[in-house]
XYZ file of C-alpha atoms in Angstrom:
650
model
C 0.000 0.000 0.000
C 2.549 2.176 0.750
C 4.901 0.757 -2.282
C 6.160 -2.010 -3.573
C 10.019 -1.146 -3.819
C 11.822 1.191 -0.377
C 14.377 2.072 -2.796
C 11.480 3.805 -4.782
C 9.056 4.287 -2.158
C 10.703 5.672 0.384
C 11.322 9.430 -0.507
C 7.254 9.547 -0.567
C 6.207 7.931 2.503
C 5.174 11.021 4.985
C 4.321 10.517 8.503
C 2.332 11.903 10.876
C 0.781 11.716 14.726
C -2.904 11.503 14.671
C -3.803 13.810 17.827
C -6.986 11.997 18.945
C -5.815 8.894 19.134
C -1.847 9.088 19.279
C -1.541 6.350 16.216
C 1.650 7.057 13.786
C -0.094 7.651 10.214
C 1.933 6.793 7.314
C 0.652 7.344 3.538
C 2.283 7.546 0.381
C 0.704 10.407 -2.350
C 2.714 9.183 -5.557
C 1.210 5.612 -5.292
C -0.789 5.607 -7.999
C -3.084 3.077 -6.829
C -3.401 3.779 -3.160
C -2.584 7.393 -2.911
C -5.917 7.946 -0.606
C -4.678 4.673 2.196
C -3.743 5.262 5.553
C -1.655 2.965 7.449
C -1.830 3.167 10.883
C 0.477 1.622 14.053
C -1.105 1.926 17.476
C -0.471 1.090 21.039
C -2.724 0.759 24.640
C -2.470 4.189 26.127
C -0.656 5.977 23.124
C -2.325 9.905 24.444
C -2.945 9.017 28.260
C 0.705 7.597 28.633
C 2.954 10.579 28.418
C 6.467 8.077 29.039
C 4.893 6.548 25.236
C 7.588 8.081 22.876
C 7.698 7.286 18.939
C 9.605 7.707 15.733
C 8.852 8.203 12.034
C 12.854 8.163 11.525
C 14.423 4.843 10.209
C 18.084 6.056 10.974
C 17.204 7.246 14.180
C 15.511 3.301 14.972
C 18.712 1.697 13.574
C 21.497 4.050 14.314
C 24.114 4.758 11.655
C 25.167 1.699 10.032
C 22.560 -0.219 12.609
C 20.481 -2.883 12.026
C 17.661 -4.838 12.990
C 19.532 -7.230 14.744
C 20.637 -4.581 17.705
C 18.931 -1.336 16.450
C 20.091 1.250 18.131
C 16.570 2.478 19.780
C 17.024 -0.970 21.929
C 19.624 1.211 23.821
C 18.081 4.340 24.584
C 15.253 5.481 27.398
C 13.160 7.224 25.112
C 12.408 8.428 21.081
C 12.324 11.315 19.508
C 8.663 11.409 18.365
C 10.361 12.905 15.088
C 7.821 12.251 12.353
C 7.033 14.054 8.917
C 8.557 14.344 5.251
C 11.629 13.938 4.028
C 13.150 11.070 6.497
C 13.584 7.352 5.494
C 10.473 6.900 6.768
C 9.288 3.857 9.426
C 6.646 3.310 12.402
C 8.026 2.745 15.857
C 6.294 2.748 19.416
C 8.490 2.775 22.629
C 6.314 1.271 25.582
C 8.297 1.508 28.859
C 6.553 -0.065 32.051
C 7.986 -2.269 35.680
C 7.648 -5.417 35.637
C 7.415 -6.999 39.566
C 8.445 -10.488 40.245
C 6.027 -12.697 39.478
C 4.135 -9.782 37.210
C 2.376 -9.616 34.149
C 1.945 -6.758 32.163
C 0.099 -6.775 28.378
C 0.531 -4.829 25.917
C -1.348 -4.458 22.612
C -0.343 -2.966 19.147
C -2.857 -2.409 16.334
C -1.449 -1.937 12.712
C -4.125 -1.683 9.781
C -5.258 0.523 7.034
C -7.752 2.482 6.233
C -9.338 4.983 3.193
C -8.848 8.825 4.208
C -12.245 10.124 3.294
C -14.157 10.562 6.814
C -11.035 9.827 8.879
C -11.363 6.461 8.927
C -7.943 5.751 10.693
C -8.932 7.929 13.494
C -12.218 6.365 14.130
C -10.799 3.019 13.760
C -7.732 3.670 15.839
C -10.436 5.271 18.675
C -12.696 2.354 18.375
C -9.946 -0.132 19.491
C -9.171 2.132 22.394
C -12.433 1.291 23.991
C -12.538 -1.951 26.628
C -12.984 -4.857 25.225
C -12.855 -3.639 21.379
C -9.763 -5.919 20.798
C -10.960 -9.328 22.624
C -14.227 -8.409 20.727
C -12.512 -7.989 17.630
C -10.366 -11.227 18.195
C -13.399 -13.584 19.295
C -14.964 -12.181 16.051
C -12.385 -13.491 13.865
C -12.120 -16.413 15.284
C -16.080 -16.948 15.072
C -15.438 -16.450 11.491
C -12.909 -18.934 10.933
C -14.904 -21.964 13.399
C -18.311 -21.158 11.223
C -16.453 -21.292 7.635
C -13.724 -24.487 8.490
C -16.854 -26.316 10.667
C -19.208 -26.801 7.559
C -17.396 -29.727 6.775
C -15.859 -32.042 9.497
C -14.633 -35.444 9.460
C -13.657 -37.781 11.945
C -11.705 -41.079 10.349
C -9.285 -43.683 11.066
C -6.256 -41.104 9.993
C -5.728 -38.219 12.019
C -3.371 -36.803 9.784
C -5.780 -36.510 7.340
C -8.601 -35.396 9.759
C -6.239 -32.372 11.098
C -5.241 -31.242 7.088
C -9.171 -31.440 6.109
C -11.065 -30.106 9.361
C -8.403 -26.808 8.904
C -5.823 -26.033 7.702
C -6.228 -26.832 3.557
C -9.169 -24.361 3.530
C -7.205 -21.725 5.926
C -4.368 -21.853 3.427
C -6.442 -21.584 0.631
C -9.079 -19.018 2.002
C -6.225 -16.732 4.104
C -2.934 -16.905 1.683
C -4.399 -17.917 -1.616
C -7.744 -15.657 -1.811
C -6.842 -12.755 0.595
C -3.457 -12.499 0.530
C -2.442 -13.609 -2.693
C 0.985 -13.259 -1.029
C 2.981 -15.767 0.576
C 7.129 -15.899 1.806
C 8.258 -17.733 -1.383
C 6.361 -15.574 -3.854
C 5.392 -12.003 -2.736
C 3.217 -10.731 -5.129
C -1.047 -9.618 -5.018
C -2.414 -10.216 -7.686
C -5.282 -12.707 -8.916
C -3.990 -15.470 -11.524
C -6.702 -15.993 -13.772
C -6.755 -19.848 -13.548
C -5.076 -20.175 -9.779
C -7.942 -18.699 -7.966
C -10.684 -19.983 -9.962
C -9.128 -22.942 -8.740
C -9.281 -22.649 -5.413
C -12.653 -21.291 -5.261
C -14.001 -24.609 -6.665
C -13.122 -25.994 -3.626
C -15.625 -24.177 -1.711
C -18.304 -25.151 -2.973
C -19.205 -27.166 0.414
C -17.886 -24.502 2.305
C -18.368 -21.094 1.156
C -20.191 -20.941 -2.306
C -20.754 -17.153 -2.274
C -16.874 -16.949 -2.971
C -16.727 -18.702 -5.790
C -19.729 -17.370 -7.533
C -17.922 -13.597 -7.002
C -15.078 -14.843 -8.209
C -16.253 -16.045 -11.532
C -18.203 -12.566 -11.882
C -14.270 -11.007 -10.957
C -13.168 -13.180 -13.916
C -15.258 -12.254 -16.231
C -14.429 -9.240 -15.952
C -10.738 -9.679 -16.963
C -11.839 -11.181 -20.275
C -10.973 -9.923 -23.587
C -13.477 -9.520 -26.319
C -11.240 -11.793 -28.234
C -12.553 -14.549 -25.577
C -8.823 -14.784 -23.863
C -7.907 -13.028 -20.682
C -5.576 -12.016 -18.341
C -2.702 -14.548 -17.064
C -2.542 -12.173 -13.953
C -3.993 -8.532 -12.746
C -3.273 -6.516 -9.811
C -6.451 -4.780 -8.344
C -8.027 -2.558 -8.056
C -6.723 -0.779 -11.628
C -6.306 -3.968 -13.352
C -3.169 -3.818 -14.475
C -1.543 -7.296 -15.973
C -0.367 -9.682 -18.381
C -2.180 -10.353 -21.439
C -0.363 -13.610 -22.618
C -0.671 -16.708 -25.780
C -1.201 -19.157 -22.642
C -3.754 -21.564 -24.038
C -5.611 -22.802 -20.457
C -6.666 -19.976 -18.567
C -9.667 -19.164 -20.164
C -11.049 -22.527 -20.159
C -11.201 -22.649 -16.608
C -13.920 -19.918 -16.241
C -16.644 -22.269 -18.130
C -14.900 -25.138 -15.566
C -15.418 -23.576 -12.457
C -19.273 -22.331 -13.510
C -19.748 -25.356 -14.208
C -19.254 -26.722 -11.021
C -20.791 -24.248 -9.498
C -24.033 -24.594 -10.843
C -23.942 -27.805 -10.500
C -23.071 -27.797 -7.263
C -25.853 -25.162 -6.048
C -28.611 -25.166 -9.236
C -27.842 -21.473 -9.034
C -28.762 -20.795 -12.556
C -29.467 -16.648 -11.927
C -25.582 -16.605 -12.060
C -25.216 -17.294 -15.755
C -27.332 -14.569 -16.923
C -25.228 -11.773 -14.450
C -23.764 -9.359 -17.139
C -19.986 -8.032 -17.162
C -18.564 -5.819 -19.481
C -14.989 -7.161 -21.732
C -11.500 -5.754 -21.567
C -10.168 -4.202 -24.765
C -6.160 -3.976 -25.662
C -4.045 -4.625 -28.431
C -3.258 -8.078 -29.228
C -0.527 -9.951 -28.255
C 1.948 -9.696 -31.248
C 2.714 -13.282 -32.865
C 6.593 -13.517 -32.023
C 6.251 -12.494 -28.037
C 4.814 -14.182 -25.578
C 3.302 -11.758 -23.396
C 2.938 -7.922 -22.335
C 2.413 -6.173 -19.123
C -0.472 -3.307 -19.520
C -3.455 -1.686 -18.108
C -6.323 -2.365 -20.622
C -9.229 -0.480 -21.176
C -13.189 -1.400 -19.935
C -15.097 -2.162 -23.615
C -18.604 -0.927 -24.435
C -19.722 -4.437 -25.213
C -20.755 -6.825 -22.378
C -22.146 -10.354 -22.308
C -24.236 -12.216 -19.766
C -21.603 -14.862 -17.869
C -22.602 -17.674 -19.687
C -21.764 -15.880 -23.218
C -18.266 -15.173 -21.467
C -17.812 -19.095 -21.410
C -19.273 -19.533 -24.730
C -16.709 -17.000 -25.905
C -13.303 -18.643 -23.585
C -14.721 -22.260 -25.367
C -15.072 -20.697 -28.722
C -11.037 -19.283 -27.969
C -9.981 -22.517 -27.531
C -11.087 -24.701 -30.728
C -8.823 -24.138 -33.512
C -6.472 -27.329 -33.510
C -2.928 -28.276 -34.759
C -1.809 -30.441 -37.938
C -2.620 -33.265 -35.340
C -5.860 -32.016 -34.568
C -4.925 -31.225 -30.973
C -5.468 -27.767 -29.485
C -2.817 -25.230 -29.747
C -0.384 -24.853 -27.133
C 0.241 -21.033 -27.357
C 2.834 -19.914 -24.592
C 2.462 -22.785 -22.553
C -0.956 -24.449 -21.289
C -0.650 -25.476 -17.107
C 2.711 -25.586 -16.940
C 3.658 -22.123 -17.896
C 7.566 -23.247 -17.711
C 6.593 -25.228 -21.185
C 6.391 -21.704 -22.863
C 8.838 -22.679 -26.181
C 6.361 -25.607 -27.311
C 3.897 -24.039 -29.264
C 5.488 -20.271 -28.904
C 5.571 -20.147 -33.153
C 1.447 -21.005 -33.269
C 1.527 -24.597 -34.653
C 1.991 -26.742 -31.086
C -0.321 -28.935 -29.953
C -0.885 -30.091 -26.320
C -2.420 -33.344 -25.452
C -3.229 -32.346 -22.307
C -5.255 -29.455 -23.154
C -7.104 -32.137 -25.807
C -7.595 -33.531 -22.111
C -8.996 -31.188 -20.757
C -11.014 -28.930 -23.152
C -12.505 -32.241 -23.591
C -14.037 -32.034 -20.213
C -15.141 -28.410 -20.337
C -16.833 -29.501 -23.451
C -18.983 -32.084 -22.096
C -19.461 -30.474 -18.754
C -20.968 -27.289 -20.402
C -23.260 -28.919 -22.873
C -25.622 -30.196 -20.820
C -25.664 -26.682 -18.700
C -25.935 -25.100 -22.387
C -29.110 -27.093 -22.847
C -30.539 -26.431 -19.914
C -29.923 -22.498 -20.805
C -31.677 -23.344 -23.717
C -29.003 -22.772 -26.565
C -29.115 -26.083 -27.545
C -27.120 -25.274 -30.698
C -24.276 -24.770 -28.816
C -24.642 -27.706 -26.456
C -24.973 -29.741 -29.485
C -21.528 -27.734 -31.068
C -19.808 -28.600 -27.974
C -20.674 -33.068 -27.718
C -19.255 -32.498 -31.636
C -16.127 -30.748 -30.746
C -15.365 -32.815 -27.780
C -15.962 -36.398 -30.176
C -13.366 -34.964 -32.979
C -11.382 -34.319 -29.991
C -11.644 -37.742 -28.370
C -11.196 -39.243 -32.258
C -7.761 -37.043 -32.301
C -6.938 -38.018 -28.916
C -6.750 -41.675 -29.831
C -5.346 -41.503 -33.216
C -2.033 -38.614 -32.051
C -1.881 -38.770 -28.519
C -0.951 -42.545 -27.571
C 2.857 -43.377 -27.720
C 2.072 -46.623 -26.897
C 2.720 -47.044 -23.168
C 1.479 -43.981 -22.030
C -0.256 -40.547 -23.246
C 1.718 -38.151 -25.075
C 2.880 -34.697 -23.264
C 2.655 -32.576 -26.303
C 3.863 -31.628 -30.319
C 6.211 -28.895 -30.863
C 5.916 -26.264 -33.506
C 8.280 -28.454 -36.047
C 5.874 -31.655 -35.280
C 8.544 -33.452 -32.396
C 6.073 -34.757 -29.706
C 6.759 -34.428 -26.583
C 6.453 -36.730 -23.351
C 7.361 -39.342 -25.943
C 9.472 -42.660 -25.242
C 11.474 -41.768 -28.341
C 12.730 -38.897 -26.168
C 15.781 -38.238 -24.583
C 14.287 -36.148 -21.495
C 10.878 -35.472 -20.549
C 9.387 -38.906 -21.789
C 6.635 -39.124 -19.423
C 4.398 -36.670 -17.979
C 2.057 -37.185 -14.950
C -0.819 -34.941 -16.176
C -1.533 -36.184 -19.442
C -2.068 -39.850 -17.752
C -4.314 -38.280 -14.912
C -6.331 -36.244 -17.276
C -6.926 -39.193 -19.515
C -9.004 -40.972 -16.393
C -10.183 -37.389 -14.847
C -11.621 -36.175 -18.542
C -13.202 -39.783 -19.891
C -11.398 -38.810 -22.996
C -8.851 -41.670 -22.624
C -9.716 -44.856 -23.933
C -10.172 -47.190 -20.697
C -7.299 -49.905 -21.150
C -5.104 -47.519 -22.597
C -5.732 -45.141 -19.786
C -5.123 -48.078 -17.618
C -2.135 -48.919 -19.092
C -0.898 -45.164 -18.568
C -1.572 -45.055 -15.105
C 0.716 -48.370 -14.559
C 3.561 -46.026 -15.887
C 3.102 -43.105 -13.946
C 3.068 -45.207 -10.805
C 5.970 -47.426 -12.188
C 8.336 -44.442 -12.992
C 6.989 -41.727 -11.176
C 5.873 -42.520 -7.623
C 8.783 -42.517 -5.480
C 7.594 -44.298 -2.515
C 11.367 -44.327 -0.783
C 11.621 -40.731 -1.241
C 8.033 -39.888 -0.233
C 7.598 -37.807 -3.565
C 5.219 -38.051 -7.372
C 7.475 -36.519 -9.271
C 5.806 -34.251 -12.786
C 7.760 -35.899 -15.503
C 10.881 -38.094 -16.247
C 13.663 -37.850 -16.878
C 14.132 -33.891 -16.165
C 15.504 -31.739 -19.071
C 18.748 -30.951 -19.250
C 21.721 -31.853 -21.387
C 19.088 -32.746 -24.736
C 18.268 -30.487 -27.754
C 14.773 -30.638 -26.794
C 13.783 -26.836 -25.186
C 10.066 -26.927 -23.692
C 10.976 -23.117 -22.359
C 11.989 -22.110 -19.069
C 11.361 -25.209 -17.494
C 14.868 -26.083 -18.887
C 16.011 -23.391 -16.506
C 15.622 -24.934 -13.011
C 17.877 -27.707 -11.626
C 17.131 -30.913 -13.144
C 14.504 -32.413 -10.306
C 13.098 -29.598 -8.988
C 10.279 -28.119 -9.398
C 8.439 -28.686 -12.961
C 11.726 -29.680 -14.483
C 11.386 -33.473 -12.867
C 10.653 -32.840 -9.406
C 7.341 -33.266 -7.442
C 4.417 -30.276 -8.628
C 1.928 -31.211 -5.767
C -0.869 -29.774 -7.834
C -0.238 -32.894 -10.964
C 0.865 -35.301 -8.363
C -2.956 -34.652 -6.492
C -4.112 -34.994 -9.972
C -2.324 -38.261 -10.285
C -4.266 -40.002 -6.724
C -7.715 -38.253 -8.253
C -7.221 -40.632 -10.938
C -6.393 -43.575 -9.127
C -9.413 -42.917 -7.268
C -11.774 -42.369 -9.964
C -10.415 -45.961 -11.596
C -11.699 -47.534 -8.782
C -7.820 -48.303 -7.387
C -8.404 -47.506 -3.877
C -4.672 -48.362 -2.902
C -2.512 -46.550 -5.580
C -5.093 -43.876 -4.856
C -4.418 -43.864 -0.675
C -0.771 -44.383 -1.322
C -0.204 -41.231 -3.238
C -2.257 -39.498 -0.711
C 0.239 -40.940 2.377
C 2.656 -39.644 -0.106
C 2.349 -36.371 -0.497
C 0.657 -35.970 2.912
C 2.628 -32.842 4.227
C 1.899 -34.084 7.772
C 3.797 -37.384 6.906
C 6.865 -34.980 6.179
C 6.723 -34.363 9.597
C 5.918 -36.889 12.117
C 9.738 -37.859 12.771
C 13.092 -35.972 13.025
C 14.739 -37.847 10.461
C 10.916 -36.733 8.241
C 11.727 -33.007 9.604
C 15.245 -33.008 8.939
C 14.652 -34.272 5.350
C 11.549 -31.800 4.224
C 12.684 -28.545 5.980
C 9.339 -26.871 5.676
C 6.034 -26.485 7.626
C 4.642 -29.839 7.606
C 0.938 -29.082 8.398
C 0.340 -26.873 4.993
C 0.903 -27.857 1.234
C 4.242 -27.198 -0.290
C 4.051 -26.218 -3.872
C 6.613 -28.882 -4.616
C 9.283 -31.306 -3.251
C 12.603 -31.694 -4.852
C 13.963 -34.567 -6.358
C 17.599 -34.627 -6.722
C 20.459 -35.269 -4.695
C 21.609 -34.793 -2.160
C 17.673 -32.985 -1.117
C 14.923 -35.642 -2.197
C 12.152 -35.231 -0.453
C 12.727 -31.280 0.331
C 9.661 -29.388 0.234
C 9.784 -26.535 -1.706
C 7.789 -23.136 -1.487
C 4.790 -23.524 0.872
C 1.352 -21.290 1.811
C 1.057 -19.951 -1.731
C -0.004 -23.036 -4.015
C -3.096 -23.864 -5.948
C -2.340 -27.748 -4.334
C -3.939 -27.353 -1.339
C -7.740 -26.203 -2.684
C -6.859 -29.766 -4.746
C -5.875 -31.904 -2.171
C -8.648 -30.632 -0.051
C -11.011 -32.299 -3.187
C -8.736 -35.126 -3.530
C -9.923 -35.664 0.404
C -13.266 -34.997 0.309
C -14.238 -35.957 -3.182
C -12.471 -38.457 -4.183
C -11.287 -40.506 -1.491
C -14.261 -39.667 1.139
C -16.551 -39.930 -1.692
C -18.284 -36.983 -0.728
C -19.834 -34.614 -4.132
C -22.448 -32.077 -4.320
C -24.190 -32.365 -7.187
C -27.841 -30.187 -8.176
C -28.362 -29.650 -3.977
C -27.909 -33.721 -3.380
C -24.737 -34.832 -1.444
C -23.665 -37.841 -2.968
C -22.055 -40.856 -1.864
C -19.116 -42.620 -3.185
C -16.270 -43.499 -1.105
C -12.855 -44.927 -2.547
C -11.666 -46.290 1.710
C -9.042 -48.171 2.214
C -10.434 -51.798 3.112
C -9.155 -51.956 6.578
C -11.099 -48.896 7.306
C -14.336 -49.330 9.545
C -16.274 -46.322 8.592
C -15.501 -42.506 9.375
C -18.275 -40.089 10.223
C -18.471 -36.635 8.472
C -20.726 -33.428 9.843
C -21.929 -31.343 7.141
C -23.596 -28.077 7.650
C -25.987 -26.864 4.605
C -27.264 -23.676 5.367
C -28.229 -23.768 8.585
C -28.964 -27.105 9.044
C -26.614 -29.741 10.252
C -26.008 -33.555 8.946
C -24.133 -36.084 10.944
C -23.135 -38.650 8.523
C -21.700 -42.159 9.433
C -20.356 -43.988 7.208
C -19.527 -47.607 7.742
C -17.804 -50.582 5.425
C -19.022 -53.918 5.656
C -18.329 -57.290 3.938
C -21.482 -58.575 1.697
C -23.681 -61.439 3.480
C -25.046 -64.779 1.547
C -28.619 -63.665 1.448
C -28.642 -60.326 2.459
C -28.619 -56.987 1.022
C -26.484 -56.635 -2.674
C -23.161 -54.867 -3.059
C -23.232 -51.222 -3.116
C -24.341 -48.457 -1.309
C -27.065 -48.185 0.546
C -28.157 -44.162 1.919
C -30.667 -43.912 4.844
C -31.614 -40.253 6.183
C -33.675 -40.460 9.488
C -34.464 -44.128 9.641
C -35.974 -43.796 5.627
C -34.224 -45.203 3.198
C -33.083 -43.167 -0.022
C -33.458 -44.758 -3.382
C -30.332 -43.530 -4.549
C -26.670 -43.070 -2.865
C -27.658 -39.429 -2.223
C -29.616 -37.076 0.554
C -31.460 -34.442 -0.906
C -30.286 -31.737 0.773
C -32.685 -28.916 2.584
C -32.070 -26.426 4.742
C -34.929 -26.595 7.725
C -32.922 -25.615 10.157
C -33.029 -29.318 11.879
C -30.526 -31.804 12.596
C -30.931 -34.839 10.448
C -29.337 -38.438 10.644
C -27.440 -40.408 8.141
C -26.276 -43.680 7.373
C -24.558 -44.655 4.952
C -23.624 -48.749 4.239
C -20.476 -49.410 2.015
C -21.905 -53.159 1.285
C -18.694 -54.676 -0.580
C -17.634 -58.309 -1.971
């Protein structure tokens, strides 16, 4: 707020005493974003303590040639209470008090930020002065946090898992991924187009209302040309306007799921206007620019129509172009010349082309719900014919025709996500994808090293140049090591074939709390083992470190790959449905699930099949009546209800 660089910043940063309340007030007029912010620091007592001394002076805080590590303020009885222009600015409070034997003494610092109009600080910084305002303030936050993580709790055999799911995926992904945007490893604020649509589809249990904002937000950020914005900084907008060939495609994904999560049709028809800016020119890959708001608008569900519509022309192969890369951004050389295919984009347009017909239909354009079924069969025709290398799914084709992810291959001969996507999409063909999956877990799941690593072997020494993925070490990060967000992908599909094992090993796998439950585990992964680290390396002398953590798309999937696919647990048209993927020594778990205001306490129990009684499957009963279906319909009458569900298995 008050800049992004000090070396920049600093000569504009002016501070100030607010005389009500005593708070240091710090703003910055050249920001041209937040030129009308206030930041404020505060303490108990700042006007009614006159031994309370401050400074607005980082030299006189540090001392010449000081440092944080003994600034020179430690040393002295009192500050200046020097504040104003010109000085290298900073915002520090000296509290002195006696402390008796025995004694305890608390002390309480506000720092926030405020508009200027109506003198918010002040008011702000007064209203925290009052008794109570801060406990009141802190019990509200954590009200917050208990009613938003305690819609969906589980209780089952694996505390590990029961800790990750009943907190701290959704904190991480509501706190650092939505809010923050911002995390140690990668300090930065703004929205990615695909990253938080993303996340938000994991709330659809949770906290719905977020994620239909957010695909109104995205929208928003959409080019009449149908593609949008790789990233934006709010609140002007400014960003990169790239040839990446997947982010668009995930805005007709995630309203997808969320009207059929919530049959909150209304959303399709809200209306958001298009960006306008100059095209990206063919032989770069990106700029960095603040487009313009266009006169023409569409209701959201023309916005997908137009992101689908983006994505159709194909390649010599009949594949969809690559662009500047397609997930993996790092694979920005493949198709950078316009003629690159990616297989797994065929993947998953594939999906978003038979998940939106039927919600076309139901819109009532069935033209373009039948358009889409034709699209997605060429695609699936395509699929088969270019996209098989005979043990396992093709990564992509370069601009000169190489493929890539390709056994003939030097480097990158395997890739994790086209073999997951071929299962998660239905475009595979069923043995084949079968067959596919045996090779990812045959020379990508490293058990001994607790790791799924994204392809094999890593690029490095070969003429084959993806893009900047050829930049990092070979086995870490994209370039060979573990990318939690494909190796998630990779236990989804395990799941969804029906291989509960594979699927509950590569959970146990990449289970950050697994990292963690011994010193030799601790000494090994280095990083906070109860949130999801972006990725683990794979290379001596570090297998199994974790990489970056807090600030990863992984942990909205893993909290899916939980719930969803291993718990079995899917909302689908406002029925929770049951299919569970347990590991067979499992008894049961139990899960409470709050709709609305009403609460559902849901056991779930696995039993062996009986000669002469009931037939394999599941059976659903809701209140001592049994359901016709392995669902509860789902309504919010503000009672508690009762449900049992019976995994009946051979």
């Amino acid at each position: 707020m008050l800049g992004d660089l000090r070396a920049k910043s600093a000569m504009h940063v002016t501070t100030e005493v607010d005389p009500t309340s005593g708070a240091i007030l710090a703003r910055n007029h050249y920001n041209p974003e937040f030129g009308d912010r206030i930041a404020y620091f505060d303490v108990d007592g700042a006007t009614r303590t006159p031994h309370v001394t401050i400074t607005g002076d980082r030299r006189e805080f540090l001392g010449r040639n000081g440092s944080l590590r003994n600034p020179a303020a430690m040393g002295r009885t009192q500050l200046s209470n020097r504040v104003g222009a010109g000085l290298d600015a900073c915002a520090a409070l000296q509290v002195p008090f006696e402390l008796a034997p025995g004694d305890t003494h608390t002390v309480s610092f506000r720092l926030g930020a405020s508009g200027r109009r109506g003198n918010e600080a002040n008011a702000m910084a007064q209203y925290l002065h009052e008794p109570d305002a801060l406990q009141s303030a802190l019990h509200a936050v954590q009200a917050y946090w208990s009613h938003i993580l305690g819609a969906v709790q589980v209780e089952t055999p694996d505390p590990s898992l029961d800790v990750l799911t009943n907190g701290w995926l959704l904190y991480q992904t509501i706190a650092c991924r939505l809010w923050a945007r911002s995390g140690f490893y990668q300090s930065g604020g703004a929205y990615g187009f695909r990253d938080q649509l993303q996340d938000t589809m994991a709330l659809v249990h949770t906290a719905p209302h977020l994620l239909r904002q957010h695909l109104l937000r995205c929208a928003e950020r959409q080019f009449v040309e149908g593609d949008v914005q790789h990233w934006w900084h709010p609140p002007q907008g400014r960003g990169v306007r790239t040839h990446c060939s997947d982010d668009y495609l995930w805005l007709p994904q995630a309203t997808c799921r969320y009207v059929d999560a919530t049959n909150d049709v209304s959303v399709l028809d809200e209306t958001m206007a298009f960006l306008e800016g100059r095209p990206v020119n063919p032989d770069t890959d990106s700029y960095y620019d603040l487009p313009t708001r266009s006169n023409e608008s569409a209701s959201l569900f023309n916005h997908c129509v137009r992101a689908i519509r983006r994505a159709l022309p194909t390649g010599a192969h009949g594949l969809p172009l690559m662009g500047s890369g397609d997930w993996n951004d790092g694979m920005n050389l493949v198709g950078i010349a316009g003629t690159g295919e990616s297989v797994w984009l065929a993947f998953f347009l594939y999906d978003a082309l038979v998940r939106f017909s039927p919600l076309a239909l139901a819109h009532g354009d069935a033209a373009f719900a039948r358009e889409c079924l034709v699209h997605a069969d060429v695609l699936r025709r395509s699929i088969d014919q270019h996209g098989w290398d005979g043990g396992w799914y093709r990564r992509a084709y370069f601009d000169d025709g190489t493929p890539l992810g390709s056994a003939s291959n030097p480097e990158g001969q395997i890739d994790s996500i086209s073999q997951s996507w071929s299962v998660l999409s239905g475009a595979g063909e069923t043995e084949r994808s079968r067959i596919a999956m045996e090779a990812l877990d045959r020379r990508l799941v490293r058990r001994d090293h607790g790791l799924i690593k994204l392809l094999e072997p890593p690029f490095d020494t070969s003429a084959l140049n993806p893009g900047y993925i050829k930049g990092y070490v070979p086995g870490v990060r994209e370039n060979g090591g573990q990318y939690t967000h494909a190796a998630i992908w990779a236990a989804m599909a395990f799941a969804k074939q029906g291989d509960a094992q594979r699927a509950w090993e590569c959970f146990n796998v990449i289970n950050p709390i697994g990292h963690g439950d011994t010193l030799e585990a601790i000494n090994t992964y280095k990083v906070e083992p109860y949130v999801v680290a972006a990725d683990v390396y794979a290379v001596a002398p570090h297998e199994g470190r974790g990489g970056w953590t807090w600030y990863t798309g992984s942990a909205s999937w893993m909290y899916r790959l939980v719930l969803e696919s291993l718990l079995g647990l899917r909302l689908e048209s406002g029925q929770l449905r049951f299919a569970p993927c347990t590991p067979v020594q499992w008894p049961g778990f139990k899960v409470k699930y709050r709709f609305g205001q009403t609460q559902y306490a849901i056991v779930v129990t696995q039993i062996d099949a009986q000669p002469g009684g009931p037939p394999t499957g599941i059976v659903v009963v809701v209140d001592g009546v049994t359901q016709r279906t392995a669902a509860v319909d789902l309504v919010d009458d503000q009672q508690d209800h009762a449900v049992e569900v019976r995994m009946i298995r051979v």
